PDB file of C-alpha atoms in Angstrom:
ATOM      1  CA  UNK A   1    -124.977 -20.452  96.840  1.00 43.00           C
ATOM      2  CA  UNK A   2    -121.314 -21.491  97.065  1.00 49.00           C
ATOM      3  CA  UNK A   3    -119.269 -19.757  99.737  1.00 54.00           C
ATOM      4  CA  UNK A   4    -116.383 -17.620  98.519  1.00 65.00           C
ATOM      5  CA  UNK A   5    -112.987 -19.152  99.229  1.00 75.00           C
ATOM      6  CA  UNK A   6    -110.644 -17.361 101.595  1.00 83.00           C
ATOM      7  CA  UNK A   7    -107.791 -18.398  99.273  1.00 93.00           C
ATOM      8  CA  UNK A   8    -109.208 -16.406  96.340  1.00 96.00           C
ATOM      9  CA  UNK A   9    -108.000 -12.886  95.494  1.00 96.00           C
ATOM     10  CA  UNK A  10    -109.442 -10.752  92.734  1.00 96.00           C
ATOM     11  CA  UNK A  11    -106.822  -9.956  90.087  1.00 97.00           C
ATOM     12  CA  UNK A  12    -107.264  -7.943  86.882  1.00 96.00           C
ATOM     13  CA  UNK A  13    -104.099  -6.549  85.244  1.00 97.00           C
ATOM     14  CA  UNK A  14    -105.960  -5.531  82.048  1.00 95.00           C
ATOM     15  CA  UNK A  15    -106.725  -1.848  82.607  1.00 92.00           C
ATOM     16  CA  UNK A  16    -109.112  -1.752  79.605  1.00 92.00           C
ATOM     17  CA  UNK A  17    -111.312  -4.648  80.775  1.00 93.00           C
ATOM     18  CA  UNK A  18    -113.415  -2.691  83.246  1.00 87.00           C
ATOM     19  CA  UNK A  19    -116.187  -5.307  83.434  1.00 90.00           C
ATOM     20  CA  UNK A  20    -114.074  -8.503  83.351  1.00 91.00           C
ATOM     21  CA  UNK A  21    -115.542  -9.540  80.001  1.00 89.00           C
ATOM     22  CA  UNK A  22    -112.513 -10.046  77.736  1.00 91.00           C
ATOM     23  CA  UNK A  23    -111.812 -13.756  78.225  1.00 90.00           C
ATOM     24  CA  UNK A  24    -108.066 -13.195  78.561  1.00 95.00           C
ATOM     25  CA  UNK A  25    -107.431 -15.586  81.457  1.00 96.00           C
ATOM     26  CA  UNK A  26    -104.144 -16.832  80.007  1.00 97.00           C
ATOM     27  CA  UNK A  27    -102.641 -13.351  79.756  1.00 97.00           C
ATOM     28  CA  UNK A  28    -103.916 -12.425  83.236  1.00 97.00           C
ATOM     29  CA  UNK A  29    -102.413 -15.568  84.782  1.00 98.00           C
ATOM     30  CA  UNK A  30     -99.124 -15.067  82.947  1.00 97.00           C
ATOM     31  CA  UNK A  31     -98.971 -11.483  84.224  1.00 97.00           C
ATOM     32  CA  UNK A  32     -99.330 -12.706  87.791  1.00 97.00           C
ATOM     33  CA  UNK A  33     -96.673 -15.424  87.595  1.00 95.00           C
ATOM     34  CA  UNK A  34     -94.144 -13.390  85.586  1.00 95.00           C
ATOM     35  CA  UNK A  35     -94.696  -9.976  87.186  1.00 96.00           C
ATOM     36  CA  UNK A  36     -95.049  -8.439  83.719  1.00 97.00           C
ATOM     37  CA  UNK A  37     -97.625  -5.950  82.432  1.00 97.00           C
ATOM     38  CA  UNK A  38    -100.608  -7.132  80.358  1.00 97.00           C
ATOM     39  CA  UNK A  39     -99.384  -5.587  77.076  1.00 97.00           C
ATOM     40  CA  UNK A  40     -95.872  -6.960  77.583  1.00 98.00           C
ATOM     41  CA  UNK A  41     -97.197 -10.522  77.970  1.00 97.00           C
ATOM     42  CA  UNK A  42     -99.574 -10.033  75.024  1.00 97.00           C
ATOM     43  CA  UNK A  43     -96.697  -8.878  72.812  1.00 97.00           C
ATOM     44  CA  UNK A  44     -94.508 -11.797  73.939  1.00 98.00           C
ATOM     45  CA  UNK A  45     -97.280 -14.249  72.971  1.00 97.00           C
ATOM     46  CA  UNK A  46     -97.599 -12.930  69.390  1.00 97.00           C
ATOM     47  CA  UNK A  47     -94.725 -15.036  67.948  1.00 98.00           C
ATOM     48  CA  UNK A  48     -96.253 -18.163  69.543  1.00 97.00           C
ATOM     49  CA  UNK A  49     -99.696 -17.250  68.190  1.00 97.00           C
ATOM     50  CA  UNK A  50     -98.222 -16.836  64.702  1.00 97.00           C
ATOM     51  CA  UNK A  51     -96.277 -20.108  64.894  1.00 96.00           C
ATOM     52  CA  UNK A  52     -99.255 -22.180  66.052  1.00 94.00           C
ATOM     53  CA  UNK A  53    -101.905 -20.051  64.303  1.00 96.00           C
ATOM     54  CA  UNK A  54    -104.234 -20.125  67.283  1.00 95.00           C
ATOM     55  CA  UNK A  55    -105.381 -17.508  69.786  1.00 93.00           C
ATOM     56  CA  UNK A  56    -103.372 -16.781  72.970  1.00 93.00           C
ATOM     57  CA  UNK A  57    -105.780 -18.867  75.087  1.00 94.00           C
ATOM     58  CA  UNK A  58    -104.994 -22.041  73.111  1.00 95.00           C
ATOM     59  CA  UNK A  59    -103.024 -24.533  75.239  1.00 95.00           C
ATOM     60  CA  UNK A  60    -100.616 -25.065  72.310  1.00 95.00           C
ATOM     61  CA  UNK A  61     -99.691 -21.376  72.511  1.00 97.00           C
ATOM     62  CA  UNK A  62     -99.339 -20.761  76.233  1.00 97.00           C
ATOM     63  CA  UNK A  63     -97.745 -24.180  76.907  1.00 96.00           C
ATOM     64  CA  UNK A  64     -94.862 -23.375  74.563  1.00 96.00           C
ATOM     65  CA  UNK A  65     -94.526 -19.873  76.034  1.00 97.00           C
ATOM     66  CA  UNK A  66     -94.413 -21.295  79.570  1.00 97.00           C
ATOM     67  CA  UNK A  67     -91.858 -23.934  78.526  1.00 96.00           C
ATOM     68  CA  UNK A  68     -89.632 -21.194  77.127  1.00 96.00           C
ATOM     69  CA  UNK A  69     -90.056 -19.262  80.400  1.00 94.00           C
ATOM     70  CA  UNK A  70     -88.729 -22.260  82.386  1.00 94.00           C
ATOM     71  CA  UNK A  71     -92.032 -23.809  83.486  1.00 96.00           C
ATOM     72  CA  UNK A  72     -92.806 -27.515  83.353  1.00 96.00           C
ATOM     73  CA  UNK A  73     -96.167 -29.281  83.149  1.00 97.00           C
ATOM     74  CA  UNK A  74     -97.333 -31.485  86.028  1.00 96.00           C
ATOM     75  CA  UNK A  75    -100.415 -33.452  85.027  1.00 94.00           C
ATOM     76  CA  UNK A  76    -102.977 -34.701  87.516  1.00 93.00           C
ATOM     77  CA  UNK A  77    -104.516 -37.972  86.408  1.00 88.00           C
ATOM     78  CA  UNK A  78    -108.073 -38.859  87.313  1.00 84.00           C
ATOM     79  CA  UNK A  79    -108.159 -41.843  89.662  1.00 86.00           C
ATOM     80  CA  UNK A  80    -111.120 -44.160  89.754  1.00 89.00           C
ATOM     81  CA  UNK A  81    -113.305 -43.428  92.767  1.00 87.00           C
ATOM     82  CA  UNK A  82    -111.467 -40.191  93.647  1.00 89.00           C
ATOM     83  CA  UNK A  83    -112.180 -36.597  92.764  1.00 89.00           C
ATOM     84  CA  UNK A  84    -109.582 -34.376  91.188  1.00 91.00           C
ATOM     85  CA  UNK A  85    -108.324 -31.540  93.369  1.00 93.00           C
ATOM     86  CA  UNK A  86    -110.101 -28.242  92.841  1.00 95.00           C
ATOM     87  CA  UNK A  87    -108.489 -24.851  92.400  1.00 96.00           C
ATOM     88  CA  UNK A  88    -109.463 -24.015  95.999  1.00 95.00           C
ATOM     89  CA  UNK A  89    -107.728 -27.149  97.345  1.00 94.00           C
ATOM     90  CA  UNK A  90    -104.570 -26.891  95.219  1.00 94.00           C
ATOM     91  CA  UNK A  91    -102.729 -25.239  98.122  1.00 92.00           C
ATOM     92  CA  UNK A  92    -102.545 -28.762  99.625  1.00 90.00           C
ATOM     93  CA  UNK A  93    -100.780 -30.029  96.472  1.00 85.00           C
ATOM     94  CA  UNK A  94     -98.715 -26.894  95.881  1.00 85.00           C
ATOM     95  CA  UNK A  95     -98.563 -24.843  99.123  1.00 89.00           C
ATOM     96  CA  UNK A  96     -95.542 -22.641  98.292  1.00 92.00           C
ATOM     97  CA  UNK A  97     -94.296 -21.065  95.128  1.00 92.00           C
ATOM     98  CA  UNK A  98     -95.856 -19.966  91.863  1.00 95.00           C
ATOM     99  CA  UNK A  99     -97.850 -21.985  89.365  1.00 96.00           C
ATOM    100  CA  UNK A 100    -100.498 -21.729  86.672  1.00 97.00           C
ATOM    101  CA  UNK A 101    -103.389 -24.120  87.172  1.00 97.00           C
ATOM    102  CA  UNK A 102    -105.238 -25.568  84.184  1.00 97.00           C
ATOM    103  CA  UNK A 103    -108.946 -26.397  84.436  1.00 96.00           C
ATOM    104  CA  UNK A 104    -111.550 -26.925  81.721  1.00 94.00           C
ATOM    105  CA  UNK A 105    -111.347 -23.972  79.295  1.00 94.00           C
ATOM    106  CA  UNK A 106    -109.565 -21.746  81.843  1.00 96.00           C
ATOM    107  CA  UNK A 107    -106.267 -21.117  83.636  1.00 97.00           C
ATOM    108  CA  UNK A 108    -105.660 -19.572  87.043  1.00 98.00           C
ATOM    109  CA  UNK A 109    -102.520 -18.193  88.711  1.00 98.00           C
ATOM    110  CA  UNK A 110    -101.566 -19.425  92.193  1.00 97.00           C
ATOM    111  CA  UNK A 111     -98.914 -17.868  94.412  1.00 96.00           C
ATOM    112  CA  UNK A 112     -98.132 -19.350  97.835  1.00 95.00           C
ATOM    113  CA  UNK A 113    -101.502 -21.086  98.097  1.00 94.00           C
ATOM    114  CA  UNK A 114    -103.627 -18.104  97.024  1.00 96.00           C
ATOM    115  CA  UNK A 115    -105.301 -18.187  93.608  1.00 97.00           C
ATOM    116  CA  UNK A 116    -105.787 -15.049  91.530  1.00 97.00           C
ATOM    117  CA  UNK A 117    -108.590 -14.564  89.017  1.00 97.00           C
ATOM    118  CA  UNK A 118    -111.387 -12.175  88.050  1.00 96.00           C
ATOM    119  CA  UNK A 119    -113.911 -14.580  89.586  1.00 95.00           C
ATOM    120  CA  UNK A 120    -113.795 -17.294  92.245  1.00 96.00           C
ATOM    121  CA  UNK A 121    -112.909 -20.348  90.171  1.00 95.00           C
ATOM    122  CA  UNK A 122    -112.185 -22.411  93.294  1.00 95.00           C
ATOM    123  CA  UNK A 123    -114.742 -25.121  92.519  1.00 95.00           C
ATOM    124  CA  UNK A 124    -113.192 -26.028  89.151  1.00 96.00           C
ATOM    125  CA  UNK A 125    -111.459 -29.432  88.840  1.00 95.00           C
ATOM    126  CA  UNK A 126    -107.727 -29.274  88.132  1.00 96.00           C
ATOM    127  CA  UNK A 127    -106.193 -31.132  85.166  1.00 96.00           C
ATOM    128  CA  UNK A 128    -102.650 -30.093  85.998  1.00 96.00           C
ATOM    129  CA  UNK A 129    -100.394 -27.131  86.564  1.00 97.00           C
ATOM    130  CA  UNK A 130     -97.284 -25.427  85.246  1.00 97.00           C
ATOM    131  CA  UNK A 131     -94.540 -24.805  87.758  1.00 95.00           C
ATOM    132  CA  UNK A 132     -91.258 -22.950  87.401  1.00 87.00           C
ATOM    133  CA  UNK A 133     -88.348 -25.414  87.294  1.00 75.00           C
TER     134      UNK A 133
END
């Protein structure tokens, strides 16, 4: 069994998802980094969803939304012989401030070195993150 990270905090802004089953990680993370309510973020994503014709969790959708909100993408390249940072170790890369971390098929919000999710995703390898410019 993997130990729970002390940098993880449970976060669920979707008041209708009582069992954490909705798969709305993008909206949850955006709520955390923008301070907006779940329905407000959902409604703001609709024009992007229509333009791209993909669901809100598609990187093409949330990347454009984040760009328009003043975020920039910082990619983390895999280096031969080295492991990528994990969500739990991202505080070493990004100790202060607010970002959205992208891992395989998931995104996670991080604020001042603490990551927020409905489950402890700390062991996931990081592909990059969005940070407010």
